[in-house]
Coordinates of C-alpha atoms in Angstrom, one line a residue:
X1 CA -16.3 -16.4 25.3
X2 CA -12.8 -17.4 26.6
X3 CA -12.8 -20.6 24.5
X4 CA -14.0 -18.7 21.4
X5 CA -11.1 -16.2 21.8
X6 CA -8.7 -19.1 22.3
X7 CA -10.0 -20.8 19.1
X8 CA -9.5 -17.5 17.2
X9 CA -6.0 -16.9 18.5
X10 CA -4.3 -18.8 15.7
X11 CA -6.3 -17.3 12.8
X12 CA -5.7 -13.8 14.4
X13 CA -2.0 -14.4 14.3
X14 CA -2.2 -15.5 10.7
X15 CA -4.2 -12.4 9.9
X16 CA -1.4 -10.3 11.3
X17 CA 1.0 -12.3 9.1
X18 CA -1.2 -11.6 6.1
X19 CA -1.1 -7.8 7.0
X20 CA 2.6 -8.2 7.0
X21 CA 2.5 -10.2 3.8
X22 CA 0.3 -7.8 1.9
X23 CA 2.8 -4.9 2.4
X24 CA 5.8 -7.2 2.0
X25 CA 4.7 -8.5 -1.4
X26 CA 3.4 -5.1 -2.5
X27 CA 6.6 -3.4 -1.4
X28 CA 8.8 -6.0 -2.9
X29 CA 8.2 -4.5 -6.3
X30 CA 10.0 -1.3 -5.3
X31 CA 13.5 -2.9 -4.7
X32 CA 12.8 -5.4 -7.4
X33 CA 12.6 -2.4 -9.8
X34 CA 16.3 -1.8 -9.2
X35 CA 17.1 -5.5 -9.8
X36 CA 15.1 -5.8 -13.1
X37 CA 16.5 -2.5 -14.3
X38 CA 20.0 -4.1 -14.0
X39 CA 19.2 -7.6 -15.0
X40 CA 17.1 -6.8 -18.1
X41 CA 18.6 -3.4 -18.9
X42 CA 15.3 -1.5 -18.9
X43 CA 14.5 2.2 -18.4
X44 CA 13.1 3.9 -15.3
X45 CA 9.7 3.7 -16.9
X46 CA 9.9 0.0 -17.5
X47 CA 11.5 -0.6 -14.1
X48 CA 8.2 0.7 -12.5
X49 CA 6.0 -1.8 -14.6
X50 CA 6.3 -4.5 -12.0
X51 CA 4.7 -2.1 -9.4
X52 CA 2.2 -1.1 -12.1
X53 CA 1.1 -4.7 -12.7
X54 CA 0.5 -5.3 -9.0
X55 CA -1.7 -2.2 -8.6
X56 CA -3.5 -2.5 -11.9
X57 CA -4.8 -5.8 -10.7
X58 CA -6.8 -3.9 -8.1
X59 CA -8.7 -2.1 -11.0
X60 CA -9.6 -5.4 -12.5
X61 CA -10.1 -7.5 -9.4
X62 CA -11.6 -5.1 -6.9
X63 CA -15.3 -5.6 -7.6
X64 CA -15.0 -9.4 -8.5
X65 CA -13.2 -9.9 -5.2
X66 CA -16.1 -8.3 -3.3
X67 CA -18.6 -10.5 -5.2
X68 CA -16.5 -13.6 -4.5
X69 CA -16.4 -12.7 -0.8
X70 CA -20.2 -12.5 -0.7
X71 CA -20.6 -15.8 -2.5
X72 CA -18.1 -18.1 -0.8
X73 CA -17.2 -16.2 2.4
X74 CA -13.9 -15.0 4.0
X75 CA -12.3 -18.4 4.6
X76 CA -12.6 -19.7 1.0
X77 CA -11.7 -16.4 -0.5
X78 CA -8.5 -16.3 1.6
X79 CA -7.6 -19.8 0.6
X80 CA -8.0 -19.0 -3.1
X81 CA -6.0 -15.8 -2.6
X82 CA -3.2 -17.8 -0.9
X83 CA -2.9 -20.2 -3.8
X84 CA -2.9 -17.3 -6.4
X85 CA -0.3 -15.4 -4.3
X86 CA 1.9 -18.5 -4.1
X87 CA 1.7 -18.9 -7.9
X88 CA 2.6 -15.3 -8.4
X89 CA 5.7 -15.3 -6.3
X90 CA 6.8 -18.6 -7.9
X91 CA 6.5 -17.0 -11.4
X92 CA 8.6 -14.0 -10.2
X93 CA 11.2 -16.4 -8.9
X94 CA 11.3 -18.3 -12.2
X95 CA 11.4 -15.1 -14.3
X96 CA 15.1 -14.7 -13.3
X97 CA 15.8 -18.1 -14.9
X98 CA 13.3 -18.5 -17.7
X99 CA 11.3 -16.0 -19.8
X100 CA 12.9 -12.8 -18.6
X101 CA 11.1 -9.5 -18.1
X102 CA 7.7 -10.4 -19.6
X103 CA 7.4 -13.4 -17.2
X104 CA 8.4 -11.1 -14.3
X105 CA 5.5 -8.8 -15.2
X106 CA 3.1 -11.8 -15.3
X107 CA 4.2 -12.9 -11.9
X108 CA 3.7 -9.3 -10.5
X109 CA 0.2 -9.2 -12.0
X110 CA -0.8 -12.5 -10.5
X111 CA 0.6 -11.4 -7.1
X112 CA -1.5 -8.2 -7.4
X113 CA -4.6 -10.3 -7.9
X114 CA -3.9 -12.2 -4.7
X115 CA -3.0 -9.1 -2.7
X116 CA -6.3 -7.4 -3.8
X117 CA -8.3 -10.4 -2.7
X118 CA -6.5 -10.5 0.7
X119 CA -7.1 -6.8 1.2
X120 CA -10.8 -7.4 0.6
X121 CA -10.7 -10.1 3.3
X122 CA -8.3 -9.0 5.9
X123 CA -9.9 -5.9 7.5
X124 CA -13.5 -7.2 7.9
X125 CA -12.3 -10.7 8.9
X126 CA -9.9 -9.3 11.5
X127 CA -12.8 -7.3 12.9
X128 CA -15.0 -10.4 13.0
X129 CA -12.3 -12.5 14.7
X130 CA -12.1 -9.8 17.4
X131 CA -15.9 -9.9 17.9
X132 CA -16.4 -6.5 16.4
X133 CA -16.7 -3.3 18.3
X134 CA -13.6 -1.9 20.1
X135 CA -11.9 -5.2 20.2
X136 CA -12.2 -5.7 16.5
X137 CA -11.0 -2.2 15.7
X138 CA -8.1 -2.7 18.1
X139 CA -7.0 -5.8 16.2
X140 CA -7.2 -3.9 12.9
X141 CA -4.9 -1.2 14.3
X142 CA -2.4 -3.9 15.4
X143 CA -2.7 -5.4 11.9
X144 CA -2.0 -2.0 10.4
X145 CA 1.2 -1.8 12.4
X146 CA 2.3 -5.2 11.0
X147 CA 1.5 -3.9 7.6
X148 CA 3.8 -0.9 8.1
X149 CA 6.5 -3.2 9.5
X150 CA 6.4 -5.3 6.3
X151 CA 6.8 -2.2 4.2
X152 CA 9.7 -1.0 6.4
X153 CA 11.6 -4.3 6.2
X154 CA 11.4 -5.2 2.6
X155 CA 13.6 -2.5 1.0
X156 CA 16.2 -2.9 3.8
X157 CA 16.1 -6.7 3.5
X158 CA 16.3 -6.9 -0.3
X159 CA 18.9 -4.1 -0.4
X160 CA 21.1 -6.0 2.0
X161 CA 20.8 -9.2 -0.1
X162 CA 21.6 -7.4 -3.4
X163 CA 24.5 -5.3 -2.2
X164 CA 26.0 -3.9 -5.4
X165 CA 23.1 -2.6 -7.6
X166 CA 25.2 -2.8 -10.7
X167 CA 25.4 -6.6 -10.3
X168 CA 21.9 -7.2 -9.0
X169 CA 20.0 -10.3 -10.2
X170 CA 16.5 -11.7 -9.3
X171 CA 18.3 -14.7 -7.8
X172 CA 19.8 -12.4 -5.2
X173 CA 16.3 -11.8 -3.9
X174 CA 15.6 -15.5 -3.4
X175 CA 15.5 -15.4 0.4
X176 CA 12.8 -12.6 0.3
X177 CA 10.8 -14.5 -2.3
X178 CA 11.1 -17.8 -0.3
X179 CA 9.8 -15.9 2.8
X180 CA 6.8 -14.8 0.9
X181 CA 6.1 -18.3 -0.3
X182 CA 6.4 -19.8 3.2
X183 CA 3.9 -17.3 4.6
X184 CA 1.4 -18.0 1.8
X185 CA 1.8 -21.8 2.5
X186 CA 1.4 -21.4 6.2
X187 CA -1.6 -19.2 5.8
X188 CA -3.2 -21.8 3.5
X189 CA -2.6 -24.6 6.0
X190 CA -4.1 -22.6 8.9
X191 CA -7.2 -21.5 7.0
X192 CA -7.7 -25.0 5.8
X193 CA -7.7 -26.5 9.3
X194 CA -9.1 -23.8 11.5
X195 CA -12.7 -22.7 11.7
X196 CA -13.3 -19.0 11.5
X197 CA -16.5 -16.9 11.8
X198 CA -18.4 -16.0 8.6
X199 CA -20.5 -12.8 8.8
X200 CA -22.3 -13.8 5.5
X201 CA -22.3 -10.3 4.0
X202 CA -24.8 -11.0 1.3
X203 CA -27.8 -12.3 3.4
X204 CA -28.5 -9.0 5.1
X205 CA -28.6 -7.0 1.9
X206 CA -30.9 -9.2 -0.2
X207 CA -33.9 -6.9 0.1
X208 CA -32.2 -3.6 0.0
X209 CA -33.1 -1.3 -3.0
X210 CA -30.3 0.9 -4.4
X211 CA -31.8 3.9 -6.3
X212 CA -28.4 5.4 -7.0
X213 CA -24.8 4.6 -7.4
X214 CA -22.3 5.7 -4.7
X215 CA -20.8 7.8 -7.5
X216 CA -24.0 10.0 -7.3
X217 CA -22.4 11.5 -4.2
X218 CA -20.0 14.2 -5.3
X219 CA -17.8 13.9 -2.2
X220 CA -17.4 10.2 -2.8
X221 CA -16.5 10.5 -6.4
X222 CA -13.9 13.2 -5.6
X223 CA -12.7 11.0 -2.8
X224 CA -12.1 8.1 -5.3
X225 CA -9.8 10.5 -7.2
X226 CA -8.1 11.5 -3.9
X227 CA -7.5 7.8 -3.0
X228 CA -6.1 7.2 -6.6
X229 CA -3.6 10.1 -6.0
X230 CA -2.9 9.0 -2.5
X231 CA -1.7 5.5 -3.3
X232 CA 0.3 6.8 -6.2
X233 CA 2.0 9.4 -3.9
X234 CA 2.6 6.9 -1.1
X235 CA 4.3 4.4 -3.5
X236 CA 5.9 6.9 -5.9
X237 CA 7.9 8.8 -3.3
X238 CA 10.1 5.9 -2.2
X239 CA 10.0 4.1 -5.5
X240 CA 11.6 6.8 -7.6
X241 CA 13.9 7.8 -4.7
X242 CA 15.3 4.2 -4.7
X243 CA 15.9 4.4 -8.5
X244 CA 17.5 7.8 -8.0
X245 CA 19.9 6.6 -5.3
X246 CA 21.0 3.4 -7.0
X247 CA 21.3 4.6 -10.6
X248 CA 24.9 4.8 -11.7
X249 CA 24.0 8.0 -13.5
X250 CA 22.2 9.3 -10.4
X251 CA 23.7 9.1 -6.9
X252 CA 25.2 5.6 -7.4
X253 CA 24.7 4.8 -3.8
X254 CA 25.1 1.2 -2.4
X255 CA 21.8 -0.7 -2.7
X256 CA 21.9 -1.7 1.0
X257 CA 22.2 2.0 2.1
X258 CA 19.5 3.0 -0.4
X259 CA 17.3 0.3 1.1
X260 CA 17.7 1.7 4.6
X261 CA 16.8 5.1 3.4
X262 CA 13.6 3.8 1.8
X263 CA 12.9 1.6 4.8
X264 CA 13.1 4.7 7.0
X265 CA 10.2 6.3 4.9
X266 CA 8.0 3.2 5.7
X267 CA 9.2 3.2 9.3
X268 CA 8.0 6.9 9.6
X269 CA 4.7 5.8 8.2
X270 CA 4.5 3.2 11.1
X271 CA 5.2 6.0 13.6
X272 CA 2.8 8.3 11.9
X273 CA 0.0 5.7 12.1
X274 CA 0.6 5.2 15.9
X275 CA 0.5 8.9 16.5
X276 CA -2.5 9.4 14.2
X277 CA -4.4 6.8 16.2
X278 CA -4.1 9.0 19.3
X279 CA -4.6 12.3 17.6
X280 CA -7.6 11.0 15.7
X281 CA -9.5 10.8 19.0
X282 CA -9.4 14.6 19.3
X283 CA -9.0 15.9 15.7
X284 CA -11.4 15.3 12.8
X285 CA -10.5 13.7 9.5
X286 CA -10.9 17.0 7.6
X287 CA -8.4 19.2 9.5
X288 CA -6.0 16.3 9.9
X289 CA -5.9 15.6 6.2
X290 CA -5.6 19.3 5.4
X291 CA -2.6 19.6 7.8
X292 CA -0.6 16.5 6.6
X293 CA -1.2 17.3 2.9
X294 CA 0.0 20.9 3.3
X295 CA 3.1 19.7 5.2
X296 CA 3.8 17.0 2.6
X297 CA 3.5 19.6 -0.2
X298 CA 6.1 21.8 1.6
X299 CA 8.5 18.9 2.0
X300 CA 8.2 18.0 -1.8
X301 CA 8.6 21.6 -2.9
X302 CA 11.7 22.0 -0.8
X303 CA 13.1 18.7 -2.0
X304 CA 12.7 19.9 -5.6
X305 CA 14.2 23.4 -5.1
X306 CA 16.9 23.1 -2.5
X307 CA 20.5 22.6 -3.7
X308 CA 21.6 19.0 -3.5
X309 CA 23.7 19.4 -0.4
X310 CA 24.6 16.5 1.9
X311 CA 23.3 16.0 5.5
X312 CA 23.6 13.3 8.1
X313 CA 20.4 11.3 8.4
X314 CA 19.4 8.6 10.9
X315 CA 18.3 5.5 9.0
X316 CA 16.4 2.4 10.2
X317 CA 18.3 -0.9 9.8
X318 CA 17.0 -4.5 9.4
X319 CA 18.4 -5.4 12.8
X320 CA 16.0 -2.8 14.4
X321 CA 18.8 -0.3 15.1
X322 CA 19.6 3.1 13.7
X323 CA 22.7 4.3 12.0
X324 CA 23.8 7.6 10.5
X325 CA 24.2 7.9 6.7
X326 CA 25.2 10.9 4.6
X327 CA 22.4 11.6 2.1
X328 CA 21.2 14.5 0.0
X329 CA 18.9 16.9 1.9
X330 CA 16.4 16.3 -0.9
X331 CA 16.1 12.6 0.1
X332 CA 15.7 13.5 3.8
X333 CA 12.8 15.7 3.0
X334 CA 11.2 13.1 0.8
X335 CA 11.6 10.5 3.6
X336 CA 9.9 12.8 6.1
X337 CA 6.8 12.7 3.8
X338 CA 6.2 9.2 5.4
X339 CA 4.9 10.9 8.5
X340 CA 2.3 12.7 6.4
X341 CA 1.3 9.9 4.1
X342 CA 0.8 7.5 7.0
X343 CA -2.7 8.9 8.0
X344 CA -4.0 10.0 4.6
X345 CA -5.7 6.7 3.6
X346 CA -7.9 6.5 6.7
X347 CA -8.9 10.2 6.6
X348 CA -9.8 10.1 2.9
X349 CA -11.8 7.0 3.3
X350 CA -13.7 8.4 6.3
X351 CA -14.5 11.6 4.4
X352 CA -15.5 9.9 1.2
X353 CA -18.0 7.4 2.8
X354 CA -19.5 9.9 5.3
X355 CA -23.2 9.9 4.9
X356 CA -23.4 7.1 2.4
X357 CA -25.5 4.8 4.6
X358 CA -26.6 1.7 2.6
X359 CA -24.3 2.6 -0.3
X360 CA -21.1 2.2 1.9
X361 CA -20.5 -1.5 1.0
X362 CA -20.7 -0.8 -2.8
X363 CA -18.5 2.3 -2.3
X364 CA -15.8 0.1 -0.6
X365 CA -15.6 -2.0 -3.7
X366 CA -15.1 1.0 -5.9
X367 CA -12.5 2.3 -3.5
X368 CA -10.5 -0.9 -3.8
X369 CA -10.4 -0.4 -7.6
X370 CA -8.9 3.0 -7.2
X371 CA -5.9 1.6 -5.5
X372 CA -4.6 1.1 -9.0
X373 CA -3.2 4.6 -8.7
X374 CA -0.3 3.0 -6.8
X375 CA 0.8 1.5 -10.2
X376 CA -0.2 4.2 -12.6
X377 CA 1.3 7.3 -11.0
X378 CA 4.8 5.8 -10.2
X379 CA 4.9 4.5 -13.8
X380 CA 4.2 8.0 -15.1
X381 CA 6.7 9.4 -12.6
X382 CA 9.3 7.0 -13.9
X383 CA 8.6 8.2 -17.4
X384 CA 9.1 11.8 -16.3
X385 CA 12.4 10.8 -14.5
X386 CA 13.7 9.4 -17.8
X387 CA 13.0 12.7 -19.6
X388 CA 13.3 15.6 -17.1
X389 CA 15.3 14.1 -14.2
X390 CA 14.5 12.3 -10.9
X391 CA 13.8 15.3 -8.7
X392 CA 11.7 17.1 -11.3
X393 CA 9.5 14.0 -11.6
X394 CA 8.3 14.9 -8.1
X395 CA 6.1 17.7 -9.6
X396 CA 3.7 14.9 -10.3
X397 CA 3.7 13.9 -6.6
X398 CA 3.2 17.6 -5.7
X399 CA 0.1 17.8 -8.0
X400 CA -1.4 14.7 -6.3
X401 CA -0.8 16.1 -2.8
X402 CA -2.3 19.5 -3.7
X403 CA -5.4 17.7 -5.0
X404 CA -5.8 15.9 -1.7
X405 CA -5.4 19.2 0.2
X406 CA -8.2 20.7 -1.9
X407 CA -10.3 17.6 -1.2
X408 CA -9.9 18.0 2.5
X409 CA -10.8 21.7 2.4
X410 CA -13.5 21.8 -0.3
X411 CA -14.2 18.5 -2.1
X412 CA -15.0 16.4 0.9
X413 CA -18.2 18.3 1.8
X414 CA -21.4 16.3 1.2
X415 CA -23.6 18.3 -1.1
X416 CA -26.0 15.4 -1.9
X417 CA -27.8 15.1 1.5
X418 CA -31.1 14.9 -0.4
X419 CA -30.3 11.3 -1.5
X420 CA -32.0 8.8 0.8
X421 CA -29.4 6.5 2.3
X422 CA -31.5 4.4 4.8

């Protein structure tokens, strides 16, 4: 057992790097929206298209990625994803020099395909590398912390590289793109050389008969809608806030400062996940989701209605220190939403798949497709920001949060217990 754990040490480290990479490449589209808005002179709506292309890839690749996983296993799927991810980041890098905005969107979409595939691999593979059980779950929690760390760092890192948003170019983000490329290359090398366990998902399910679809369960179908809203809310809050802060017609803040504000949102998500892990031992998914969605709704309402007065806010910096920045109180309230959004995914997933039994694996594939909400809702919010203003666009976020609150209280109850799940 000792030798087995020693042999798994390197792939476990690389899985943690992939957790970081998934959020880093996904989160990269947020500050890149500020850059492409300047370089290509596009609207807020078009500036969110890069983010949209990443997440719409989930809708197209979610089920195929699951099928690929069953056919060729974790290792080969991860290798294919690494190659695709490397290609996607290279296309984004080249878009600043050749082809312009359309090429950037192609690169974002290719990156989205890779991230979807890696998301399909990373959780079950990390669990398998830990030997399952408590050790496997512990490794997944550590991986989630690295995921939050990547999301925290990317807006701060890119914001510091760009400096003045009015002069921002894709070439300014070269160090961030190179870091993404290096991690993809390292991951490919490690998975090429190191043997990893293969649970062979397909073999155990060959003789199982599925009389229904997971969508026959009302609480699962409503949960899919909840997860669609959740990812859109999680991404939309900092995405539009970043555009608001850096827009010359908005707050005209320095990009580096705006990056630390957005980075603080993701840092609070990291803190929220750590707290949620301990609270989750004593509090069920339904009351926890109801509490955090209600609190988030209050934060968003206050951010929309309160006068735009200035307060001093502690922000998280790339050197792992805090500093004080003068920001609008509306932004402070939106950043605090990170504490709430941090635990929503796990609670929605748990409630949605409760009682599904043999349908759980297929349900997970459908769930992955609904992550596309992280591209669609921010794009719609960007369109609203163009026409009714940045803060008023958060009414869309409010609607999504209220739906998740309703799901926690009412929609998550399993009313289809007559369906056989064994």
